[in-house]
Coordinates of C-alpha atoms and ligand atoms in Angstrom, one line a residue:
X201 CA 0.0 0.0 0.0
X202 CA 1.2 3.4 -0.7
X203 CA 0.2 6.3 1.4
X204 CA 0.0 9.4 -0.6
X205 CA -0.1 13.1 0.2
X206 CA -1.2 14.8 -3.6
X207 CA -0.3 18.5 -3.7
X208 CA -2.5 19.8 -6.9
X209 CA -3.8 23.0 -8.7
X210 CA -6.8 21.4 -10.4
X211 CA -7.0 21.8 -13.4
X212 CA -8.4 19.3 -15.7
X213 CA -6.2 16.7 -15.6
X214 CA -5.0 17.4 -12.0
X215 CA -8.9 16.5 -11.5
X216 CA -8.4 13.1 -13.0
X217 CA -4.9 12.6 -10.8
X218 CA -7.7 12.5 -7.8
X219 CA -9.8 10.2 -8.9
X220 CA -6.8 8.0 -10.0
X221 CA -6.0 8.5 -5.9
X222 CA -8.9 8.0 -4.8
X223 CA -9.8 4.9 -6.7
X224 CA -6.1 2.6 -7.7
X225 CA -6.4 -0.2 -4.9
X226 CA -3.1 0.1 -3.9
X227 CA -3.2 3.7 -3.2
X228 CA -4.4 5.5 0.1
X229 CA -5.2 9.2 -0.2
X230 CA -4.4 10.6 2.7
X231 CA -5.1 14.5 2.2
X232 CA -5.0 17.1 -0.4
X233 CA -3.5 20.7 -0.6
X234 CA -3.7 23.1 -3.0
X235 CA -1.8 25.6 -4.6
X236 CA -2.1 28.7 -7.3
X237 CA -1.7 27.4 -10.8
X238 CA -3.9 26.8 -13.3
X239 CA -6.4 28.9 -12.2
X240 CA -5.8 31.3 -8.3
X241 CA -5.4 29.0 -5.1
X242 CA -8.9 29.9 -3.8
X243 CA -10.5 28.6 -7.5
X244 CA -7.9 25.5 -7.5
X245 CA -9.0 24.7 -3.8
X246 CA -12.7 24.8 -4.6
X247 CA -11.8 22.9 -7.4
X248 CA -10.5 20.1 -5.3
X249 CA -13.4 20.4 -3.0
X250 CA -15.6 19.3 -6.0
X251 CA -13.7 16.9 -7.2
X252 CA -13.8 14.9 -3.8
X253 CA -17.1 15.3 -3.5
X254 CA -17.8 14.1 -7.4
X255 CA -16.1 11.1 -7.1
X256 CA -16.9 9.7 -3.9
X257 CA -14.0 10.0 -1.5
X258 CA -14.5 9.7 1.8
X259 CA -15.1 12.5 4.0
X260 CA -11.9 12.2 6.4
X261 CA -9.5 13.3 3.1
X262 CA -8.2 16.6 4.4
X263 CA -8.1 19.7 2.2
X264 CA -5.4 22.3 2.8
X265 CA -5.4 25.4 1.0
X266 CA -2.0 26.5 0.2
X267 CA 0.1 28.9 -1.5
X268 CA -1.9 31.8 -3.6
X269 CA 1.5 32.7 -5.3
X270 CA 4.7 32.0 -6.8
X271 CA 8.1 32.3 -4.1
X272 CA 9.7 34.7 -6.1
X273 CA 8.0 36.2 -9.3
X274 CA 4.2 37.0 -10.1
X275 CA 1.5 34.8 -10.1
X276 CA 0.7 33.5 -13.3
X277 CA -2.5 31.0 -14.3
X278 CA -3.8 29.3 -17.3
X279 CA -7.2 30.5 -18.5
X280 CA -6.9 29.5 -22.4
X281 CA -6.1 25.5 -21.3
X282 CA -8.2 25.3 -18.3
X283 CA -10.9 27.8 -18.5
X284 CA -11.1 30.3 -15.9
X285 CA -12.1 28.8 -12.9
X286 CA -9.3 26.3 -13.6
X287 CA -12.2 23.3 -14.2
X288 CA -14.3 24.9 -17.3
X289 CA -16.7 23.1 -19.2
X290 CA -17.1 20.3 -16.6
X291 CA -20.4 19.5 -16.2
X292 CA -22.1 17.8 -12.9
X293 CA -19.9 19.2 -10.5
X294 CA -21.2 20.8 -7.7
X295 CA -20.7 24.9 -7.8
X296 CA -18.1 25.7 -5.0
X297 CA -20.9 27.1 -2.5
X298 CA -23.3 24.3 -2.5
X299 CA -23.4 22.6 1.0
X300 CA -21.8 19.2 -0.4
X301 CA -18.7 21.2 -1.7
X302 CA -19.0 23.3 1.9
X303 CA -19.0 20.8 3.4
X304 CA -15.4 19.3 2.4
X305 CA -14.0 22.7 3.0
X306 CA -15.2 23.0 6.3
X307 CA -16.8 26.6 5.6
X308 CA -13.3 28.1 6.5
X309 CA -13.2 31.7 5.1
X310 CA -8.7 31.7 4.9
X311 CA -7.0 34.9 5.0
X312 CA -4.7 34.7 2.4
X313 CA -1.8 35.0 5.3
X314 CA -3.5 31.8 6.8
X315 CA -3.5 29.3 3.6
X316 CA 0.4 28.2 3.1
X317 CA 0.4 27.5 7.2
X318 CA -2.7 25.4 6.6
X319 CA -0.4 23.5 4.0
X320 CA 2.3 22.6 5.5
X321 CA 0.8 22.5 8.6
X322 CA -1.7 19.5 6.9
X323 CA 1.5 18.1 5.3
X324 CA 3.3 17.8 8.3
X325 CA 0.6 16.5 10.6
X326 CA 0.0 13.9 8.4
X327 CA 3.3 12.5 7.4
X328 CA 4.4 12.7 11.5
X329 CA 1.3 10.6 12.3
X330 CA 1.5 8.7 9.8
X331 CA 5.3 7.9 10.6
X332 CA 4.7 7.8 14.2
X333 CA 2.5 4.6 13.7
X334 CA 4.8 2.0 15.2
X335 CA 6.2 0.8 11.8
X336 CA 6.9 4.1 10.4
X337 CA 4.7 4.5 7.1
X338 CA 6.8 6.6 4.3
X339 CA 4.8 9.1 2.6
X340 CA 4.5 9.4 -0.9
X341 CA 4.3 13.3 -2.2
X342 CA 3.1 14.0 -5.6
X343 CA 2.9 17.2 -7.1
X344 CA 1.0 18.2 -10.4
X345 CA 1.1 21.8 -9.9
X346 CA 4.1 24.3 -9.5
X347 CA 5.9 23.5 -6.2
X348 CA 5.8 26.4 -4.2
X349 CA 4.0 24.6 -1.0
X350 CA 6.4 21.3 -1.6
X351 CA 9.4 24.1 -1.8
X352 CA 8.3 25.9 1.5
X353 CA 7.2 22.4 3.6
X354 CA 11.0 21.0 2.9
X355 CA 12.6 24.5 4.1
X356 CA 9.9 24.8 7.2
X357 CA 10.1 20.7 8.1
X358 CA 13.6 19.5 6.7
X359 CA 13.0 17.0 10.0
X360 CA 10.6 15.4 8.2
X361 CA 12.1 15.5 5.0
X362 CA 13.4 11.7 6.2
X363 CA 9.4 10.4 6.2
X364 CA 9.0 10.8 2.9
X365 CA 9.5 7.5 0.8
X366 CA 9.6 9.4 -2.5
X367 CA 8.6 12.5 -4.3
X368 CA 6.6 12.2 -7.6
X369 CA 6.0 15.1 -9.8
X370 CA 4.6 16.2 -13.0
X371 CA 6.5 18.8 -14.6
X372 CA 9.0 19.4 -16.8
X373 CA 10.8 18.2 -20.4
X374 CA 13.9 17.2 -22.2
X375 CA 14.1 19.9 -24.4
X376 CA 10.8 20.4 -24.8
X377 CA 8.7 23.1 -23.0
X378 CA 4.6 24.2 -23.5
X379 CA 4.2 27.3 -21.9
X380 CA 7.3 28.8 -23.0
X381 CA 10.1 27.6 -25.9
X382 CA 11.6 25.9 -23.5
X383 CA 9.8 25.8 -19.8
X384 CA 6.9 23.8 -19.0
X385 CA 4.0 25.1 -17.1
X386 CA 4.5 23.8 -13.3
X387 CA 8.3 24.8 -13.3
X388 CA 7.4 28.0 -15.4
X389 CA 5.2 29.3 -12.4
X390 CA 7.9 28.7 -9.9
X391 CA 11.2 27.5 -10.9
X392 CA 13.0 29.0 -7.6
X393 CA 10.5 26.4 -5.6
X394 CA 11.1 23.5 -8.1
X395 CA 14.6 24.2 -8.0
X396 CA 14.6 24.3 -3.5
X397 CA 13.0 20.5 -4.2
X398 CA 15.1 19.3 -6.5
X399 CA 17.8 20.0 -4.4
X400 CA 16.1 18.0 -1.6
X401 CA 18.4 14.5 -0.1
X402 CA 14.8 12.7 -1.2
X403 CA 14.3 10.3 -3.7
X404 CA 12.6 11.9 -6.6
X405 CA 10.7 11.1 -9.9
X406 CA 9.6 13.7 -12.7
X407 CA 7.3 12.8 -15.2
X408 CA 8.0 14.8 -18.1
X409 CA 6.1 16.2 -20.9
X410 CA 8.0 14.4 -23.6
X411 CA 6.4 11.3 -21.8
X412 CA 3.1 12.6 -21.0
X413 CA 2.3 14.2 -24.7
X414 CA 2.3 9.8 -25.3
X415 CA -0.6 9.6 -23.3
X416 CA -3.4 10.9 -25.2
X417 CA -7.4 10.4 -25.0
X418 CA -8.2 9.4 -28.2
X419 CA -11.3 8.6 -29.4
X420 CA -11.3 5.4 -28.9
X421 CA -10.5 6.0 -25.1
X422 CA -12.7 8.6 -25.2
X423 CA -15.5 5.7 -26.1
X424 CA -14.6 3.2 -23.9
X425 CA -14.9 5.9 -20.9
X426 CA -18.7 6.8 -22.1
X427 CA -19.3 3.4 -22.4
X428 CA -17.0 0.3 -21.9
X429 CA -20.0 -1.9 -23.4
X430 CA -20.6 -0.1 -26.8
X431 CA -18.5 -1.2 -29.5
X432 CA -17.7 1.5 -32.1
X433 CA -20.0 2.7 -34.3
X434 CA -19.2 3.0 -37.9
X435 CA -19.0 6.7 -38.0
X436 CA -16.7 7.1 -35.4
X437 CA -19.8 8.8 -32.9
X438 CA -19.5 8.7 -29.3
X439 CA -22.3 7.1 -27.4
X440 CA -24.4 8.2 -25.0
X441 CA -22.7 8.7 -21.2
X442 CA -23.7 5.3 -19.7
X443 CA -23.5 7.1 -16.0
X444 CA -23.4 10.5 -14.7
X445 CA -19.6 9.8 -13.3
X446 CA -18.8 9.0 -16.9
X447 CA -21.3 12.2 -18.2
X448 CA -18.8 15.0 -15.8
X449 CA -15.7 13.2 -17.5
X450 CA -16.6 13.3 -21.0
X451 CA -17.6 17.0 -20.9
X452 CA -13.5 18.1 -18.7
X453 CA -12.1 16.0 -21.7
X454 CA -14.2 17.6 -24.6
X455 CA -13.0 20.6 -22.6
X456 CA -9.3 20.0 -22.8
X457 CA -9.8 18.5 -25.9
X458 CA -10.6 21.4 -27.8
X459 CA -8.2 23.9 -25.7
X460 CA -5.3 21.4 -26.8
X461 CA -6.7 21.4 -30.0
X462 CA -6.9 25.4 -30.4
X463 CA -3.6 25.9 -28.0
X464 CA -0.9 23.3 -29.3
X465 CA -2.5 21.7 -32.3
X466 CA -3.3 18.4 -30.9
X467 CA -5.8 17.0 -33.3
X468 CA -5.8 13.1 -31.6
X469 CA -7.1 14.3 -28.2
X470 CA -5.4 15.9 -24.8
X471 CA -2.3 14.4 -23.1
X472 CA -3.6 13.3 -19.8
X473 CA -0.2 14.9 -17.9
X474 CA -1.2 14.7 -14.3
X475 CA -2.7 11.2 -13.9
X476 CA 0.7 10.1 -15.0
X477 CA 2.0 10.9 -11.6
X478 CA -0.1 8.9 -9.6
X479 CA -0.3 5.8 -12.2
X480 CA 3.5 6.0 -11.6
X481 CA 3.0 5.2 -7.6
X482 CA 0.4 3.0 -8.4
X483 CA 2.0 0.6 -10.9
X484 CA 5.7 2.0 -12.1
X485 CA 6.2 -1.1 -13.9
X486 CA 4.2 1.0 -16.4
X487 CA 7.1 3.3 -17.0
X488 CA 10.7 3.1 -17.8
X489 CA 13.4 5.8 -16.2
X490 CA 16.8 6.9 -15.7
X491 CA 18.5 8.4 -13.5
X492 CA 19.9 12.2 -14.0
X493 CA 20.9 15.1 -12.7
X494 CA 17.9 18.0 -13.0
X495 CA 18.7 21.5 -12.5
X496 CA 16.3 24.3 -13.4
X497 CA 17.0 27.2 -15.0
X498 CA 16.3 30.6 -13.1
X499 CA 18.2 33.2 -14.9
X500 CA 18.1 32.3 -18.9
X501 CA 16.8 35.5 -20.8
X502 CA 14.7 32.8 -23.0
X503 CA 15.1 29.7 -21.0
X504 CA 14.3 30.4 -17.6
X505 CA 11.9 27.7 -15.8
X506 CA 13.6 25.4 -18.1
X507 CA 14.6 21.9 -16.9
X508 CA 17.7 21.1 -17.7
X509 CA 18.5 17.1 -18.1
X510 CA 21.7 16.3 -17.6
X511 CA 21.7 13.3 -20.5
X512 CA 25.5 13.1 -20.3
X513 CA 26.5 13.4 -17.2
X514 CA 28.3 16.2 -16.6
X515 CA 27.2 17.6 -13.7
X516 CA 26.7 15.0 -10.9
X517 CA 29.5 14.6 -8.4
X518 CA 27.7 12.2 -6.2
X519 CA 25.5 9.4 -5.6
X520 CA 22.8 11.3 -4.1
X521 CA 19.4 12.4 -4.3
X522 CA 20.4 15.9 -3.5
X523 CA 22.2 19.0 -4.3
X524 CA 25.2 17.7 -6.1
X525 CA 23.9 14.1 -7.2
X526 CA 21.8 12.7 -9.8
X527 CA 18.6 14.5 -8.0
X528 CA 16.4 12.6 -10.2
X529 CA 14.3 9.1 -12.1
X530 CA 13.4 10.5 -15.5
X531 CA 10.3 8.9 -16.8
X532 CA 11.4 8.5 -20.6
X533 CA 8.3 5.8 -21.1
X534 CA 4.9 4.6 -20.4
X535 CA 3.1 1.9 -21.4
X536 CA -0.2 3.9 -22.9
X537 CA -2.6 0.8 -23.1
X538 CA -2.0 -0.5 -19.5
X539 CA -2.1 3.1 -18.3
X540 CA -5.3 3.6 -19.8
X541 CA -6.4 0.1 -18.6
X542 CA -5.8 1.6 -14.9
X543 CA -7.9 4.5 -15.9
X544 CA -10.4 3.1 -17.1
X545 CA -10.7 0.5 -13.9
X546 CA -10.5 3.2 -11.7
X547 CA -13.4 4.8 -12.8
X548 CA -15.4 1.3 -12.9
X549 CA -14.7 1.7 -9.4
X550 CA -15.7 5.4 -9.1
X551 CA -19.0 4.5 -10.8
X552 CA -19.2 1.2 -8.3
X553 CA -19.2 3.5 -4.8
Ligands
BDR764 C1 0.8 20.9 -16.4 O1 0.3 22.2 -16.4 C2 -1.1 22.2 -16.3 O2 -1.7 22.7 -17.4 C3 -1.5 20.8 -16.1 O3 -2.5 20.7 -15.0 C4 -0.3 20.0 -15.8 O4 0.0 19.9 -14.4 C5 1.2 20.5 -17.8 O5 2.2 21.3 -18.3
CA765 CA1 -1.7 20.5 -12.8

């Protein structure tokens, strides 16, 4: 079993990273924080509000809002992919002041001042109990927004750094950026706090874009979500949603469909970036890495928030996980079909609660 603390700014497909949490058996979810991102911290925190509530989890999973913006430069969000509330399009979520979604978020009115604190705070509660209970349960931390909380939890509780088993995060390229020539989104927001992690004595795994732009929603995936019993029809139609679980899915992937369609051109569907992370904890048989040393770039007049891969070597001095070693497991693979094979189980048992 793998006890997992998921640090998100949802976000389409950080929306389908939770239900991937919530709903691979060998995965316990043990709370959620938030951070600025796609869309501001208060929309992203709402966001994950709904999403817990939408697919089922149990009420227990913390929320903690966290950081509203970057460590060092200004906030920046991601209206044209994500809509502006950070979830647009998505039909059959709750709105963020119903009583159900209320409900998850306690009705606490944060101050700004008050959210990181709640963040780390949640974090480090959680990974000290958890720890603490006689066989001393690792946490696993996965990040699939930028990484200012994650930065500012290993600088406030480097004691703790030592409970966590691994750190997962989406983010990222080999020479390949989205939001920039050369940067990719998460890092782009905050490259100072991705570059205070990477520098972290913790084993860490980036999943990058070159490997998530494999894992598209095609149609055909896109079918077998609506309905796993319908067999293509001739003209390539989608059928009817054969739940209301499956309904709210297919409308946050027409969604991201057409803003990767309008945005970068994708014409086969929407890389699924996020749920990556977590089908990495889950089953990392799925994947194939290497180990590197990463370093991002926080100066560059053109390149700055880029990741740079150390592919030859030269930089590493050391075996470790930290400052001067190779920092880093490098998804460069996935197995599509089995990853969508977990998805698709996963929300069977979504639909199943
Ligand atoms: C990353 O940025 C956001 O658009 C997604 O949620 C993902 O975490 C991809 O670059
Ligand atoms: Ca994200």
């Amino acid at each position: 079993m793998k006890f997992v603390w998921l640090d998100c700014d949802p976000g389409h497909d950080d929306a389908t990273a939770i239900m991937l949490a919530l709903h691979c058996p060998n995965i316990r979810l043990l709370g959620i924080s938030t951070v600025h991102g796609n869309a501001s911290a208060e929309n992203t925190n709402n966001n994950a509000a709904r999403c817990l509530y939408a697919f089922a989890a149990a009420e227990h999973i913390r929320i903690c809002p966290g950081a509203t913006k970057p460590l060092l430069r200004p906030e920046r969000h991601d209206p044209e992919i994500h809509g502006a509330d950070g979830l647009g399009g998505v039909e059959g979520l709750p709105p963020a002041d119903s009583p159900e979604v209320q409900a998850r978020l306690q009705g606490d009115e944060v101050t700004t001042e008050a959210r990181t604190v709640r963040a780390l705070e949640g974090m480090a509660q959680t990974i000290e109990q958890w720890w603490k209970r006689g066989c001393g349960y690792k946490m696993t931390v996965v990040s699939t927004g930028p990484m200012t909380n994650i930065a500012l939890f290993v600088s406030a509780y480097p004691d703790l750094v030592q409970c966590i088993e691994e750190f997962v995060f989406m983010g990222g390229g080999v020479g390949v950026g989205n939001r920039s020539s050369c940067a990719e989104f998460n890092i782009l927001c905050d490259p100072e706090a991705a570059q205070i992690v990477l520098n972290v004595p913790v084993k860490k795994v980036m999943i990058p874009l070159n490997v998530t732009h494999t894992a598209i929603v095609t149609q055909s995936i896109h079918r077998r979500l609506l309905n796993p019993n319908v067999s293509p029809s001739p003209d390539g139609t989608l059928p009817p949603a054969a739940t209301p679980l499956r309904h709210m899915l297919s409308t946050l992937l027409n969604f991201f469909t057409e803003s990767y369609k309008s945005t970068f051109g994708f014409m086969d569907g929407p890389p699924l970036h996020d749920a990556l992370t977590i089908a990495y904890v889950a089953m990392p048989e799925l994947f194939t890495c290497r180990r590197y040393r990463v370093d991002v770039e926080l100066s560059g007049e053109y390149t700055a928030g880029e990741t740079v891969v150390d592919v030859w070597n030269y930089r590493a001095c050391d075996d470790s996980w930290g400052r001067n070693g190779k920092n880093c497991l490098v998804a460069e693979s996935v197995d599509v079909e089995g990853f969508f094979k977990l998805f698709l189980e996963c929300v069977e048992r979504c639909d199943d609660v």
